[in-house]
Coordinates of C-alpha atoms in Angstrom, one line a residue:
X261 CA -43.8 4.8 -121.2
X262 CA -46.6 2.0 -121.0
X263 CA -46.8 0.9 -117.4
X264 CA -48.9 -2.6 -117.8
X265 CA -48.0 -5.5 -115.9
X266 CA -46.5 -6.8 -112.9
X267 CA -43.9 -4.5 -110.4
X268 CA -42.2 -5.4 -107.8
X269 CA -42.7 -3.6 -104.5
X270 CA -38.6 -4.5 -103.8
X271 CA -37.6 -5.9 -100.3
X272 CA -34.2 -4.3 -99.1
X273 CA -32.5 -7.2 -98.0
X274 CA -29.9 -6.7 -95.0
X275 CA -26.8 -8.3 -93.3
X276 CA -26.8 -9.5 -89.9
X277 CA -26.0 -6.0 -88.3
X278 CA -28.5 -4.6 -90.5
X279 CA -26.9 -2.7 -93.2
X280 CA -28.0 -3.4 -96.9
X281 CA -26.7 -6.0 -98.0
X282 CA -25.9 -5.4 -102.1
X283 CA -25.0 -8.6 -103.1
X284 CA -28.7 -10.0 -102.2
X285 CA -30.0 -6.6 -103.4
X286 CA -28.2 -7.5 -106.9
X287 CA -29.3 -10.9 -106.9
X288 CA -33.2 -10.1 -106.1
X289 CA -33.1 -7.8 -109.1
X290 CA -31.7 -10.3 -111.5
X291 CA -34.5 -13.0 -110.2
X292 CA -37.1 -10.7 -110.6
X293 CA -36.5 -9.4 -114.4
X294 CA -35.8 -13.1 -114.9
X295 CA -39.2 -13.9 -113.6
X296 CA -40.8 -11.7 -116.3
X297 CA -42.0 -8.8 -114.1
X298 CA -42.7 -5.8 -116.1
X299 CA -40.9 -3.3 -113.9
X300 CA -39.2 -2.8 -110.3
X301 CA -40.3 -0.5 -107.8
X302 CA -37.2 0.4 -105.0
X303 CA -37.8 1.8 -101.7
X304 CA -41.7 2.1 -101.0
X305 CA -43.7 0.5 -98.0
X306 CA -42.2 -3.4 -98.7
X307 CA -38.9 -1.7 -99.2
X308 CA -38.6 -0.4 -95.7
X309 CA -37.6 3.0 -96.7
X310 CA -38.9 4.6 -93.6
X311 CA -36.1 3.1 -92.1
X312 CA -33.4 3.9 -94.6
X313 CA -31.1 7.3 -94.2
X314 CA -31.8 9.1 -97.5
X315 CA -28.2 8.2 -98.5
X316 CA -28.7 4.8 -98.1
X317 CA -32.6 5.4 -99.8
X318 CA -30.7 6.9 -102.8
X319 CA -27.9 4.5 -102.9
X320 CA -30.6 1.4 -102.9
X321 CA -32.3 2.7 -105.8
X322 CA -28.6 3.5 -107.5
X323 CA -28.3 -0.6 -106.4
X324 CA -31.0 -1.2 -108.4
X325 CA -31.0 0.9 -111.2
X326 CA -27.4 -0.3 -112.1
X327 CA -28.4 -4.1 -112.0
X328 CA -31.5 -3.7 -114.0
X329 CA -29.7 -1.8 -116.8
X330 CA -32.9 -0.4 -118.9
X331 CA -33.7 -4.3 -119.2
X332 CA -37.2 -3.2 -117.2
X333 CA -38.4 0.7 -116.3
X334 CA -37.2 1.3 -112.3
X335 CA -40.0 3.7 -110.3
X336 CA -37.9 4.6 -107.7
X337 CA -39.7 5.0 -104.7
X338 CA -39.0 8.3 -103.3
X339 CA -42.2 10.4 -102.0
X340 CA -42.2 11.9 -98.7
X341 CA -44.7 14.0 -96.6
X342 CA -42.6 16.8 -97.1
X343 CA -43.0 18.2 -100.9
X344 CA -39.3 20.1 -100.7
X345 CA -37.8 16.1 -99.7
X346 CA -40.2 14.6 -102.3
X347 CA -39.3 16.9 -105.1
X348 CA -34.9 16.6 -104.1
X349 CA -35.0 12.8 -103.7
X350 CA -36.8 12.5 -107.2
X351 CA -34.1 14.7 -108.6
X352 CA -31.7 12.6 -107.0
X353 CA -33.0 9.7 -108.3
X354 CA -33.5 10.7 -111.9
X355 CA -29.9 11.8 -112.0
X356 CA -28.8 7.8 -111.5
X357 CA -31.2 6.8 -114.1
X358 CA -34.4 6.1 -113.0
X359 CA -36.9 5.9 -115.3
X360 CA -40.2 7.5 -113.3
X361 CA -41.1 7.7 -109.4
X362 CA -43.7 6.5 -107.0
X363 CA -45.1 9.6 -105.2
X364 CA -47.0 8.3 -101.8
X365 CA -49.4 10.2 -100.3
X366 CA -48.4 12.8 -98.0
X367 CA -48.4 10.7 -94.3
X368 CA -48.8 11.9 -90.9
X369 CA -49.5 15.6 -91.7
X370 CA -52.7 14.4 -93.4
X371 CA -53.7 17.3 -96.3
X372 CA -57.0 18.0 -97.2
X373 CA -57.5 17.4 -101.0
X374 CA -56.5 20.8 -102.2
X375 CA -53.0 20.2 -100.6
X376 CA -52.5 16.5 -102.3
X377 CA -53.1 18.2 -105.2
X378 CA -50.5 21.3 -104.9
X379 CA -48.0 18.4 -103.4
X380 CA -48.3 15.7 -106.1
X381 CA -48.4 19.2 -108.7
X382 CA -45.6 20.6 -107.6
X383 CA -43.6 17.4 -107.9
X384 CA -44.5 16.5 -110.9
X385 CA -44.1 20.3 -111.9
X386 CA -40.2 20.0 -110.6
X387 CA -39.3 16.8 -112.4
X388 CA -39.6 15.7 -115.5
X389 CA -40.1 12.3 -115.6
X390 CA -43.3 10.1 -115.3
X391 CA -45.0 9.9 -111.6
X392 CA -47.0 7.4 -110.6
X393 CA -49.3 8.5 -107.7
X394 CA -49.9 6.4 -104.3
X395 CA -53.0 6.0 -102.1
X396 CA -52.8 3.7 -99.4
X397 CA -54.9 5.4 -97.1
X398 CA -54.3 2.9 -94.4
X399 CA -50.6 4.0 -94.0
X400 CA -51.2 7.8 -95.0
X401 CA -54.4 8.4 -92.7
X402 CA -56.5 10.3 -95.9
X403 CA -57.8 9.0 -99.0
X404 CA -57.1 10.6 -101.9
X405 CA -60.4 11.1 -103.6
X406 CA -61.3 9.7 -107.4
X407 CA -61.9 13.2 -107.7
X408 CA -58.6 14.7 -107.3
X409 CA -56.5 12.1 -109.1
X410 CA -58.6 12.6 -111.9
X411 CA -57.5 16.3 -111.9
X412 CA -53.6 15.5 -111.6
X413 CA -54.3 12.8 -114.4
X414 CA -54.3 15.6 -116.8
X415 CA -50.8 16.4 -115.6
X416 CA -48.0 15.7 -118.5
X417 CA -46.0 14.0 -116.2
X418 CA -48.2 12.2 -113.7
X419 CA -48.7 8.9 -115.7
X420 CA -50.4 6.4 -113.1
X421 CA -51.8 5.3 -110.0
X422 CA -50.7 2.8 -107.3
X423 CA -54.4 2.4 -105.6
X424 CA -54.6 0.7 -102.4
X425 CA -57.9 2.5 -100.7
X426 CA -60.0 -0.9 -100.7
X427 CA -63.2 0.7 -102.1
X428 CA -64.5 -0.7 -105.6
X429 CA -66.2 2.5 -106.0
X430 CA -63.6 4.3 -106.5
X431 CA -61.2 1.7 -108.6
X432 CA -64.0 1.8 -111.1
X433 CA -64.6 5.5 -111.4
X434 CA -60.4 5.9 -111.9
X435 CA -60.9 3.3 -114.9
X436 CA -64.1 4.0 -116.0
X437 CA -62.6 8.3 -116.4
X438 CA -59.0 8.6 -116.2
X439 CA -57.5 9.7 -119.7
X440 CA -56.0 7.6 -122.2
X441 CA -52.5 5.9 -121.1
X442 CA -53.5 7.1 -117.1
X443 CA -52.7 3.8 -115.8
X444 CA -54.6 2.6 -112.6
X445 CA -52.5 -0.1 -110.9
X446 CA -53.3 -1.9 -108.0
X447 CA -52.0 -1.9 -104.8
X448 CA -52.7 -5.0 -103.6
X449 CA -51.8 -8.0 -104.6
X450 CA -55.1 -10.1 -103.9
X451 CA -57.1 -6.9 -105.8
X452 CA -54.6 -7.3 -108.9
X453 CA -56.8 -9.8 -110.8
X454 CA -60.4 -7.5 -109.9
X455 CA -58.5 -4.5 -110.8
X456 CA -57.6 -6.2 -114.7
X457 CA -61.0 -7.7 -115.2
X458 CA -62.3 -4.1 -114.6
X459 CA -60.3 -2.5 -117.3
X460 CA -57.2 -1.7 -114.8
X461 CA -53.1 -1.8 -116.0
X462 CA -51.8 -4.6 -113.6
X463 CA -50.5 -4.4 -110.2
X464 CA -47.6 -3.0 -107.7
X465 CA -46.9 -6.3 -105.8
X466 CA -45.6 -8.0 -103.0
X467 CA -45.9 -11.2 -103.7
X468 CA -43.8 -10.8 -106.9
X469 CA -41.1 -10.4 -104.8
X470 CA -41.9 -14.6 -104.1
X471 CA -43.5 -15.7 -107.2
X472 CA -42.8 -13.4 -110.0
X473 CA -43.9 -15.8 -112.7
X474 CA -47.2 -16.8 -111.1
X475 CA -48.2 -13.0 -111.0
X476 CA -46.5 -12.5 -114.4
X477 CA -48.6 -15.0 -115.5
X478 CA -51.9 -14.2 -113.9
X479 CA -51.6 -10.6 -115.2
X480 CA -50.7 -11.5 -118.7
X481 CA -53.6 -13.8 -118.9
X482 CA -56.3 -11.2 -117.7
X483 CA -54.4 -8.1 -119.9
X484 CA -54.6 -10.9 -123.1
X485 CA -58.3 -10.9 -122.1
X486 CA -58.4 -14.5 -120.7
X487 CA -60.2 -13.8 -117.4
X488 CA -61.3 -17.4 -117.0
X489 CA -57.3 -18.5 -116.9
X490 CA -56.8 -15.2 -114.7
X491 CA -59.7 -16.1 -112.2
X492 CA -58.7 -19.5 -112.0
X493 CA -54.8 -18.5 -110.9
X494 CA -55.7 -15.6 -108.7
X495 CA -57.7 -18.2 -106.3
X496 CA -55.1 -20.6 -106.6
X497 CA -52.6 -17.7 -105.0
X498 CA -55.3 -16.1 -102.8
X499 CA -54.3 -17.3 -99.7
X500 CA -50.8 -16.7 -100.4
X501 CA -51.4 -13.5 -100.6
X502 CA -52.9 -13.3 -97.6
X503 CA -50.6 -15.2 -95.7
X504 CA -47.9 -12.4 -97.0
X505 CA -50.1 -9.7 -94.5
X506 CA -50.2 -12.0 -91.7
X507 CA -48.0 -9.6 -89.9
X508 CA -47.0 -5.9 -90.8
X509 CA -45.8 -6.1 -94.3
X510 CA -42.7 -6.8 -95.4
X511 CA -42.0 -9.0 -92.7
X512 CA -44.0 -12.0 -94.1
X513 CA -42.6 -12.0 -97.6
X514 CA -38.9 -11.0 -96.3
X515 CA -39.5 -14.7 -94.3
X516 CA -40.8 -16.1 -97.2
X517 CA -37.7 -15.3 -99.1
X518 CA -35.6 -16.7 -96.7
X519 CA -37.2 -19.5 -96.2
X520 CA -36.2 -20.0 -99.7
X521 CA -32.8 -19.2 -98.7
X522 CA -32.8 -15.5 -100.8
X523 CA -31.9 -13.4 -97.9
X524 CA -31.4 -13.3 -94.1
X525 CA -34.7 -12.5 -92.3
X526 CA -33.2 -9.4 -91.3
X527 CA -35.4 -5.9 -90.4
X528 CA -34.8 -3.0 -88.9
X529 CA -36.8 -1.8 -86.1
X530 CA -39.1 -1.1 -85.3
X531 CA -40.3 -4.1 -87.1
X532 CA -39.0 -7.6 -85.6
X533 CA -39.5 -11.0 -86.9
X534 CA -42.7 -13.2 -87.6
X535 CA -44.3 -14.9 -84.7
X536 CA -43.8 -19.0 -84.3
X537 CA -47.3 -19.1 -85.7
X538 CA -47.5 -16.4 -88.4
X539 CA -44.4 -18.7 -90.2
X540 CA -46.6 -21.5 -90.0
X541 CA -48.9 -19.8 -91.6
X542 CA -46.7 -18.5 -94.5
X543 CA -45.0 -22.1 -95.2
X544 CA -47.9 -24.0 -95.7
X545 CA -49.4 -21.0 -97.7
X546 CA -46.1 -21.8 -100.0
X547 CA -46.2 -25.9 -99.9
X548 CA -49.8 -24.8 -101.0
X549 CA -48.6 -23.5 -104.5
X550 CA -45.5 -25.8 -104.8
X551 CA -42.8 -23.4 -103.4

């Protein structure tokens, strides 16, 4: 499986009274693979799954793998900090028809490099299906080091990264040394264009969620090797993108969407709705690119 292009981080939108609301859910998906994205990505950070039962985690990504119908590859999203959990929610998942899973990082019990490696090993060991790994060290409290996902990318079954440290140092070493078909995917939406120009696959975004033919487009161009077209839409969207972590993430882009009357704005706690100035920030970051 090639994994090149734009995927989408999913929201889970939510009723009123905060249970999931399927019918948005449904609809998201259909907007998205209409968009042109290359792939969905259920239940990670944007898709609030820390808030999510694991029935209701599993069911989502049932939501979603139903509604896409092998039109794009669904990564479900279903790492955990505890291998055992990591390892049964994948099964799960694969069982419904997902076509690969996003492993995070092991949060809050913060491993030492030896022990990402025996926990991203031992899930990709247990299930046979591709993994792509996650560093977002700002949410996990430890970096995964170049060094160590260079050692799982010799793994059968770990195909990817989702790299969200913020150094450029290590980006280009996991380009410039992972094996062929290793894909090193970005993790943030305002590094997706950097991360392409450097050799990278694409990115895991956010802001898809929004604009899925903008990044569609921006990726395309820099994979086709037109990095002056790339460039030029990537600064015409970089303050979207910011505006989109104005607040905690997904709050912003959950607004966003309802702004454009998508969803409700609708969390669960503990996150709570955008500040009277953080949605003036996000709307005239959308009037700016003609949303």
């Amino acid at each position: 499986m090639n994994f090149e292009g734009v995927f989408t981080a999913l929201v889970t939108p939510f009723n009123s009274d905060g249970s999931l609301d399927e019918g948005a859910l449904r609809n998201h998906v259909e907007a998205q693979i209409t968009g042109g994205v290359a792939g969905l990505v259920p239940m990670g950070t944007t898709g609030e799954s820390a808030t999510l039962s694991h029935e209701e985690h599993v069911h989502a990504i049932g939501i979603v793998i139903d509604q896409a119908k092998k039109r794009v590859p669904v990564i479900a999203g279903t790492g955990s900090n505890s291998t055992q959990e990591a390892i049964d929610m994948s099964r799960r998942a694969v069982e419904l028809g997902a076509d690969a899973t996003l492993q995070v990082a092991p949060y809050y019990n913060k491993p030492g490099q030896e022990g990402f490696y025996a926990h991203f090993s031992a899930v990709a060991d247990a299930v046979a299906v591709p993994h792509i790994l996650y560093n977002i060290p700002g949410r996990c409290a430890q970096n995964v080091e170049a060094e160590t996902i260079l050692r799982l990318a010799k793994h059968p079954n770990i195909a990817g990264i989702k790299e969200a440290s913020g150094s450029l140092a290590q980006v280009m070493k996991l380009i410039a040394e992972s094996p062929a078909g290793f894909s090193v995917l970005s993790g943030d939406d305002a590094w997706g264009f950097p991360f392409v120009a450097l050799g990278g696959q694409g990115v895991v975004s956010v802001a898809s969620n929004v604009i899925p033919e903008k990044l569609s487009r921006m990726i395309a161009s820099g994979l086709a090797g037109d990095i002056a077209a790339a460039r030029e839409q990537h600064y015409a969207l970089l303050d979207f993108f910011g505006s989109l972590f104005v607040e905690t993430n997904p709050v912003p882009v959950k607004y966003a969407l309802a702004v454009q009357g998508k969803m409700r704005e609708s969390y669960r706690l503990p996150l709570v709705p955008l500040k009277a100035e953080s949605k003036r920030v996000v709307e005239d970051s959308m009037k700016k690119i003609g949303l």
